[in-house]
Coordinates of C-alpha atoms and ligand atoms in Angstrom, one line a residue:
M1 CA 93.2 81.7 118.9
P2 CA 95.6 84.6 119.8
V3 CA 99.3 85.1 118.7
L4 CA 101.2 82.2 118.2
N5 CA 103.7 81.0 121.3
R6 CA 106.5 80.7 118.8
A7 CA 105.6 83.8 117.0
A8 CA 105.9 85.6 120.6
E9 CA 109.4 83.9 121.1
L10 CA 110.7 85.0 118.0
Q11 CA 109.8 88.7 118.6
E12 CA 113.3 89.7 120.3
E13 CA 115.2 88.0 117.4
I14 CA 113.0 89.7 114.6
A15 CA 112.9 92.8 116.4
E16 CA 116.7 92.8 116.2
W17 CA 116.5 92.2 112.3
R18 CA 114.2 94.9 111.9
R19 CA 116.5 97.6 113.8
H20 CA 119.3 96.3 111.7
I21 CA 117.4 96.9 108.4
H22 CA 116.2 100.2 109.9
T23 CA 119.9 101.3 110.3
Q24 CA 120.7 100.9 106.6
P25 CA 117.7 102.3 104.6
E26 CA 118.0 101.9 100.7
L27 CA 115.8 103.7 98.2
L28 CA 113.9 102.2 95.0
F29 CA 115.7 99.5 93.1
A30 CA 119.1 99.9 94.9
V31 CA 118.0 97.8 98.1
E32 CA 121.2 95.4 97.4
K33 CA 122.2 95.2 101.2
T34 CA 118.6 94.4 102.3
A35 CA 118.2 92.1 99.5
A36 CA 121.3 90.1 100.4
F37 CA 120.3 90.1 104.2
V38 CA 116.7 88.9 103.0
A39 CA 118.4 86.0 100.9
E40 CA 121.1 85.2 103.6
K41 CA 118.2 84.6 106.4
L42 CA 116.0 82.5 104.0
K43 CA 119.0 80.2 103.3
S44 CA 119.6 79.9 107.0
F45 CA 115.9 78.5 107.3
G46 CA 116.3 76.0 104.9
V47 CA 114.1 77.6 102.6
D48 CA 113.8 75.3 99.6
E49 CA 114.3 77.6 96.6
I50 CA 115.6 81.3 96.8
V51 CA 115.8 83.5 93.8
T52 CA 117.3 87.0 93.7
G53 CA 117.3 89.5 91.1
I54 CA 113.7 89.3 90.2
G55 CA 112.2 92.7 89.2
K56 CA 116.0 94.0 89.4
T57 CA 116.6 93.4 93.2
G58 CA 113.5 91.4 94.2
V59 CA 113.9 88.2 96.2
V60 CA 111.4 85.3 96.5
G61 CA 111.7 82.4 98.6
L62 CA 109.8 79.1 98.1
I63 CA 108.8 76.9 101.3
K64 CA 107.4 73.6 100.4
G65 CA 104.6 71.8 102.8
K66 CA 104.6 68.4 103.8
G67 CA 102.4 67.6 100.6
P68 CA 101.2 68.7 97.2
G69 CA 98.7 71.8 97.1
R70 CA 98.4 75.2 95.8
T71 CA 101.1 78.0 96.2
I72 CA 100.1 81.4 97.9
G73 CA 102.4 84.4 97.5
M74 CA 103.1 86.6 100.6
R75 CA 104.6 89.9 99.7
A76 CA 106.7 92.4 101.8
D77 CA 108.4 95.8 100.7
M78 CA 112.0 96.4 101.2
D79 CA 112.5 100.1 100.2
A80 CA 113.0 103.3 102.4
L81 CA 112.4 106.9 101.9
P82 CA 114.6 110.2 101.0
I83 CA 113.7 111.9 104.3
T84 CA 116.1 112.7 107.3
E85 CA 115.2 110.6 110.5
Q86 CA 114.3 112.5 113.5
T87 CA 113.5 109.7 115.9
G88 CA 116.6 109.7 118.1
K89 CA 116.3 106.2 118.5
P90 CA 119.4 104.0 119.0
W91 CA 118.9 102.1 115.6
A92 CA 118.3 105.2 113.6
S93 CA 119.4 105.5 110.2
T94 CA 123.1 105.8 109.5
V95 CA 122.5 107.0 105.9
P96 CA 122.0 110.8 105.8
G97 CA 118.8 111.8 104.2
M98 CA 117.5 108.5 103.9
M99 CA 114.9 106.5 106.6
H100 CA 112.5 103.6 106.7
A101 CA 109.6 106.1 107.3
C102 CA 107.2 103.8 106.1
G103 CA 107.7 100.7 108.0
H104 CA 108.9 98.5 105.3
D105 CA 111.6 97.4 107.6
G106 CA 108.9 95.9 109.8
H107 CA 107.1 94.3 106.9
T108 CA 110.4 92.8 105.7
A109 CA 111.6 91.4 109.1
M110 CA 107.9 89.9 110.0
L111 CA 107.7 88.4 106.7
L112 CA 111.3 86.7 107.5
G113 CA 109.7 85.6 110.8
A114 CA 106.9 84.0 109.1
A115 CA 109.3 82.4 106.6
K116 CA 111.4 80.9 109.7
Y117 CA 108.4 79.7 111.5
L118 CA 106.7 78.0 108.2
A119 CA 110.3 76.4 107.3
E120 CA 110.4 74.9 110.8
T121 CA 107.1 73.7 111.0
R122 CA 105.8 72.8 107.2
N123 CA 102.4 72.1 108.7
F124 CA 100.8 72.9 105.5
S125 CA 100.3 71.3 101.9
G126 CA 101.3 73.1 98.9
S127 CA 103.9 75.9 98.9
V128 CA 104.4 79.2 100.3
A129 CA 106.3 82.0 98.2
V130 CA 107.5 85.0 100.4
I131 CA 107.9 88.1 98.0
F132 CA 110.4 90.8 99.0
Q133 CA 109.8 93.6 96.6
P134 CA 112.2 96.8 96.0
A135 CA 110.9 100.1 94.8
E136 CA 107.3 100.3 96.5
E137 CA 107.8 104.3 97.1
G138 CA 107.7 105.1 93.3
G139 CA 109.4 102.8 90.6
G140 CA 106.8 100.1 90.8
G141 CA 108.9 97.3 92.0
G142 CA 106.0 95.0 92.3
N143 CA 105.1 95.5 88.7
E144 CA 108.9 94.7 87.7
M145 CA 108.5 91.5 89.6
V146 CA 105.2 90.6 88.0
K147 CA 106.6 91.5 84.3
D148 CA 109.8 89.3 85.2
G149 CA 107.3 86.5 85.4
M150 CA 107.3 85.9 89.0
M151 CA 103.7 84.3 89.2
E152 CA 104.3 81.7 86.3
R153 CA 108.0 80.8 87.6
F154 CA 106.5 80.0 91.2
G155 CA 103.2 78.8 90.2
I156 CA 101.8 81.7 92.4
Q157 CA 97.9 81.2 92.6
E158 CA 97.0 84.1 95.2
V159 CA 98.8 86.8 96.6
Y160 CA 98.4 88.5 99.9
G161 CA 99.9 91.8 101.2
M162 CA 100.2 93.7 104.7
H163 CA 101.0 97.2 105.8
N164 CA 101.1 98.5 109.1
M165 CA 98.9 101.6 110.0
P166 CA 99.5 104.3 112.6
G167 CA 96.2 105.2 114.4
I168 CA 95.0 101.4 114.5
P169 CA 95.6 100.0 117.7
V170 CA 98.3 97.4 118.2
G171 CA 96.7 93.9 118.0
Q172 CA 94.0 95.1 115.7
F173 CA 93.6 94.6 111.7
A174 CA 91.7 96.5 109.1
I175 CA 90.7 95.4 105.4
R176 CA 87.6 95.8 103.1
Q177 CA 86.6 94.2 99.8
G178 CA 87.0 96.0 96.6
P179 CA 89.1 99.1 96.5
I180 CA 91.2 99.6 99.8
M181 CA 93.7 102.2 98.1
A182 CA 93.8 104.6 95.2
A183 CA 95.2 104.8 91.6
T184 CA 97.9 107.3 91.8
D185 CA 98.2 109.3 88.6
E186 CA 100.3 112.2 88.0
F187 CA 99.9 115.2 85.8
K188 CA 102.0 118.2 84.2
I189 CA 100.5 120.9 82.5
T190 CA 102.9 123.3 80.5
I191 CA 101.1 126.7 79.5
K192 CA 102.8 128.4 76.7
G193 CA 102.1 132.3 76.5
H194 CA 104.0 135.3 75.2
G195 CA 106.2 136.9 77.6
G196 CA 107.1 140.7 77.9
H197 CA 107.3 143.9 80.2
A198 CA 105.1 143.3 83.2
A199 CA 104.2 147.1 82.7
M200 CA 102.9 146.2 79.2
P201 CA 100.5 143.2 79.6
H202 CA 98.4 143.9 76.7
L203 CA 101.6 143.1 74.5
T204 CA 101.8 139.7 76.4
I205 CA 100.0 136.5 76.8
D206 CA 100.4 135.7 80.5
P207 CA 100.8 132.2 81.3
I208 CA 100.6 132.8 85.1
V209 CA 97.3 134.1 84.9
A210 CA 95.9 131.4 82.4
G211 CA 97.8 129.0 85.0
S212 CA 95.8 130.4 87.8
Q213 CA 92.4 129.9 86.1
I214 CA 93.4 126.2 85.2
V215 CA 94.1 125.7 89.0
N216 CA 90.8 127.3 89.9
S217 CA 89.1 125.1 87.4
L218 CA 90.6 122.1 88.1
Q219 CA 88.8 122.1 91.5
T220 CA 85.6 121.6 89.6
I221 CA 86.3 118.0 88.4
A222 CA 85.8 116.8 92.0
S223 CA 83.1 119.3 92.9
R224 CA 80.9 119.5 89.4
N225 CA 81.9 116.4 87.3
A226 CA 82.3 113.2 89.5
D227 CA 79.4 111.5 91.1
P228 CA 79.1 112.9 94.6
L229 CA 79.3 109.6 95.9
Q230 CA 82.6 108.6 94.3
S231 CA 85.9 109.6 95.5
V232 CA 88.2 111.9 93.3
V233 CA 91.2 113.9 94.6
V234 CA 93.0 116.3 92.3
S235 CA 95.7 118.1 93.9
V236 CA 98.1 120.8 92.4
T237 CA 101.2 120.6 94.0
K238 CA 103.5 122.5 91.9
F239 CA 103.3 125.9 90.2
N240 CA 106.4 127.1 88.6
A241 CA 106.7 130.3 86.8
G242 CA 108.6 133.6 86.4
F243 CA 112.0 134.9 87.6
A244 CA 111.7 138.9 88.1
H245 CA 109.2 141.2 89.3
N246 CA 109.0 143.1 86.1
I247 CA 108.9 140.4 83.5
I248 CA 105.9 138.3 82.4
P249 CA 107.3 135.0 81.5
T250 CA 106.7 133.2 78.5
E251 CA 105.9 129.7 80.4
A252 CA 104.3 128.3 83.5
V253 CA 104.3 124.8 84.7
I254 CA 101.5 123.2 86.9
A255 CA 101.8 119.6 88.3
G256 CA 100.0 117.7 90.6
T257 CA 98.3 114.3 91.3
V258 CA 94.9 112.6 90.7
R259 CA 93.4 109.9 93.2
T260 CA 90.5 107.6 92.5
L261 CA 89.3 104.3 93.4
M262 CA 87.2 103.3 90.4
P263 CA 88.1 102.9 86.7
E264 CA 85.4 105.3 85.5
M265 CA 86.3 108.0 87.9
R266 CA 90.0 107.8 86.7
D267 CA 89.0 107.9 82.9
L268 CA 86.8 111.2 83.9
A269 CA 89.5 112.8 85.6
Q270 CA 92.0 112.3 83.0
K271 CA 89.5 113.6 80.2
R272 CA 88.1 116.7 82.3
L273 CA 91.8 117.7 83.5
T274 CA 92.9 117.7 79.7
E275 CA 89.7 119.6 78.5
I276 CA 89.9 122.0 81.2
A277 CA 93.7 122.7 81.1
E278 CA 93.5 123.0 77.0
G279 CA 90.2 125.0 77.1
V280 CA 91.0 127.6 79.6
A281 CA 94.7 128.1 78.1
K282 CA 92.8 128.4 74.8
A283 CA 90.5 131.0 76.2
Q284 CA 93.5 133.1 77.2
G285 CA 95.3 132.9 73.9
A286 CA 97.8 130.5 75.5
V287 CA 98.6 126.9 74.7
A288 CA 98.6 124.0 77.4
D289 CA 100.2 121.1 76.6
V290 CA 99.0 118.3 79.1
Y291 CA 101.2 115.1 80.2
Y292 CA 99.2 112.5 82.1
D293 CA 100.8 109.4 83.6
R294 CA 98.7 106.8 84.8
N295 CA 100.7 105.4 87.7
Y296 CA 100.1 102.6 90.4
P297 CA 96.5 101.3 89.6
V298 CA 93.8 100.8 92.3
T299 CA 94.5 98.3 95.0
F300 CA 91.7 96.2 94.5
N301 CA 90.9 93.3 97.2
H302 CA 89.2 90.3 95.6
A303 CA 86.0 89.0 97.5
E304 CA 87.0 85.5 98.5
E305 CA 90.5 86.2 99.4
T306 CA 89.5 89.2 101.4
Q307 CA 87.4 86.8 103.5
Y308 CA 90.3 84.4 104.1
A309 CA 92.5 87.5 104.9
A310 CA 90.0 88.7 107.3
A311 CA 89.3 85.3 108.9
A312 CA 93.1 84.8 109.7
A313 CA 93.3 88.2 111.1
G314 CA 90.2 87.2 113.2
E315 CA 92.2 84.1 114.7
V316 CA 94.9 85.9 115.7
A317 CA 93.2 89.0 116.9
G318 CA 89.7 87.9 117.7
S319 CA 87.0 89.0 115.2
T320 CA 86.2 92.2 117.2
N321 CA 89.7 93.3 116.4
V322 CA 89.2 92.9 112.6
N323 CA 87.4 96.0 110.9
A324 CA 86.5 94.2 107.8
E325 CA 84.8 97.4 106.3
V326 CA 87.7 99.9 106.7
A327 CA 87.3 103.0 104.5
P328 CA 89.7 103.3 101.6
V329 CA 93.0 105.1 101.6
M330 CA 93.4 107.6 99.0
G331 CA 97.4 107.0 98.9
G332 CA 98.4 104.2 96.5
E333 CA 100.4 101.0 96.8
D334 CA 102.1 99.1 94.2
F335 CA 101.0 95.5 95.4
S336 CA 98.2 96.9 93.3
Y337 CA 100.0 95.1 90.3
M338 CA 100.4 91.8 91.9
L339 CA 96.4 92.0 92.5
E340 CA 96.0 92.7 88.9
A341 CA 97.9 89.4 88.1
R342 CA 96.5 87.3 90.7
P343 CA 93.4 87.4 93.1
G344 CA 94.4 88.1 96.5
A345 CA 94.1 90.8 99.5
F346 CA 95.9 93.6 101.0
I347 CA 95.5 94.2 105.1
F348 CA 96.2 96.9 107.4
I349 CA 97.8 96.0 110.7
G350 CA 97.7 98.5 113.8
N351 CA 100.9 100.1 114.3
G352 CA 99.5 101.9 117.7
D353 CA 99.7 105.5 118.5
T354 CA 103.0 106.5 116.6
A355 CA 103.8 109.2 114.0
G356 CA 102.3 108.8 110.7
L357 CA 103.8 107.1 108.0
H358 CA 106.4 109.2 105.7
H359 CA 107.0 111.3 108.9
P360 CA 110.7 112.1 110.1
E361 CA 109.7 110.8 113.6
Y362 CA 107.9 107.7 112.4
D363 CA 109.2 104.5 113.8
F364 CA 107.6 100.8 112.9
N365 CA 106.4 99.5 116.3
D366 CA 108.3 96.3 117.3
E367 CA 105.3 95.2 119.5
I368 CA 103.3 94.2 116.3
I369 CA 105.7 91.7 115.4
P370 CA 104.0 88.6 116.8
H371 CA 100.9 89.9 115.4
G372 CA 102.2 90.3 111.9
I373 CA 103.9 86.9 112.1
S374 CA 100.9 85.0 113.4
Y375 CA 98.7 86.5 110.9
W376 CA 100.8 85.1 107.9
V377 CA 101.1 81.8 109.5
K378 CA 97.6 81.3 110.1
L379 CA 96.7 82.4 106.4
A380 CA 99.4 80.0 104.9
E381 CA 98.2 77.2 107.4
D382 CA 94.5 77.8 106.5
R383 CA 94.6 78.4 102.9
L384 CA 96.9 75.2 102.5
A385 CA 95.1 73.1 105.0
G386 CA 95.9 69.3 104.0
Ligands
LIG401 NI1 104.7 101.9 102.5

């Protein structure tokens, strides 16, 4: 079954909503305008229950079917990024230094489109909770909504998420069972030495030399400590030290990120990073203070729900257009918190040949709107078939 006719009819209207959201990007939890727009639309569709302010600025709408049954959650994210837009599109951001560079404008608009369709037709038994979350790009808005009791409050039994993916053709989907996106941890290593004159290094403990050796040694976590068949990324992205050409500073700070797909690798990376930083610093006579923060967990797709998601995508796109064994992505996603709370699945929808996510020239592809809406509708109608 291809794209639903009604979803195709809705495309222009949904694209207008998407472009409207695109003009007024908002960051993290400060998505008040977008949340208000979402709540107002849900109200106009006759959604049965609308609750705002969940997880600070999240919105949930509950759409009841024609009879009793289970409740599934379908989630979109609403926040933008601190990037200056360079698309030159008529609907480009009107807010300096902010833009929808990850397509969350499109995710929100597509889920609104599905809500409109489902509220019109109600061709299912049970309920659909449409979830609009803040602060996906840092801040853990998904986690805040879970902590706010969203799953219990709406009786949500399964959760599904969707993200657009540049490079995957329009009309195609990709998913996999198990880990699909990485755990995203952050670290900061402060190396304390003993500063002094650059011409008298023997009277100092140089934190830059110690730090350089730490940066090099951290490369051995992936190359020497991790099972070669497992995925680990350790990237040092900051190295700050010093202020003059003739002074050895007292302190150096190194920071970066660790990405993993399995809990054992996450534990290993944290343990080795700490041991290496402390041990290498000590060998230089310096001291390393290691701060390690476990950020978003692995986005883990549950087996059964992945099959339901792939089947719904297959009904829309044709099974040959659904890659059910896509390689995981080492980026992170805070839908992971919802998948820790309830079984579910996260799917990628092709955005076609566009600029990459988080790029200043990226724009959500409005052509994929009917595919996205049809996926949500088929998933709801299949999982809640009366
Ligand atoms: Ni995103």
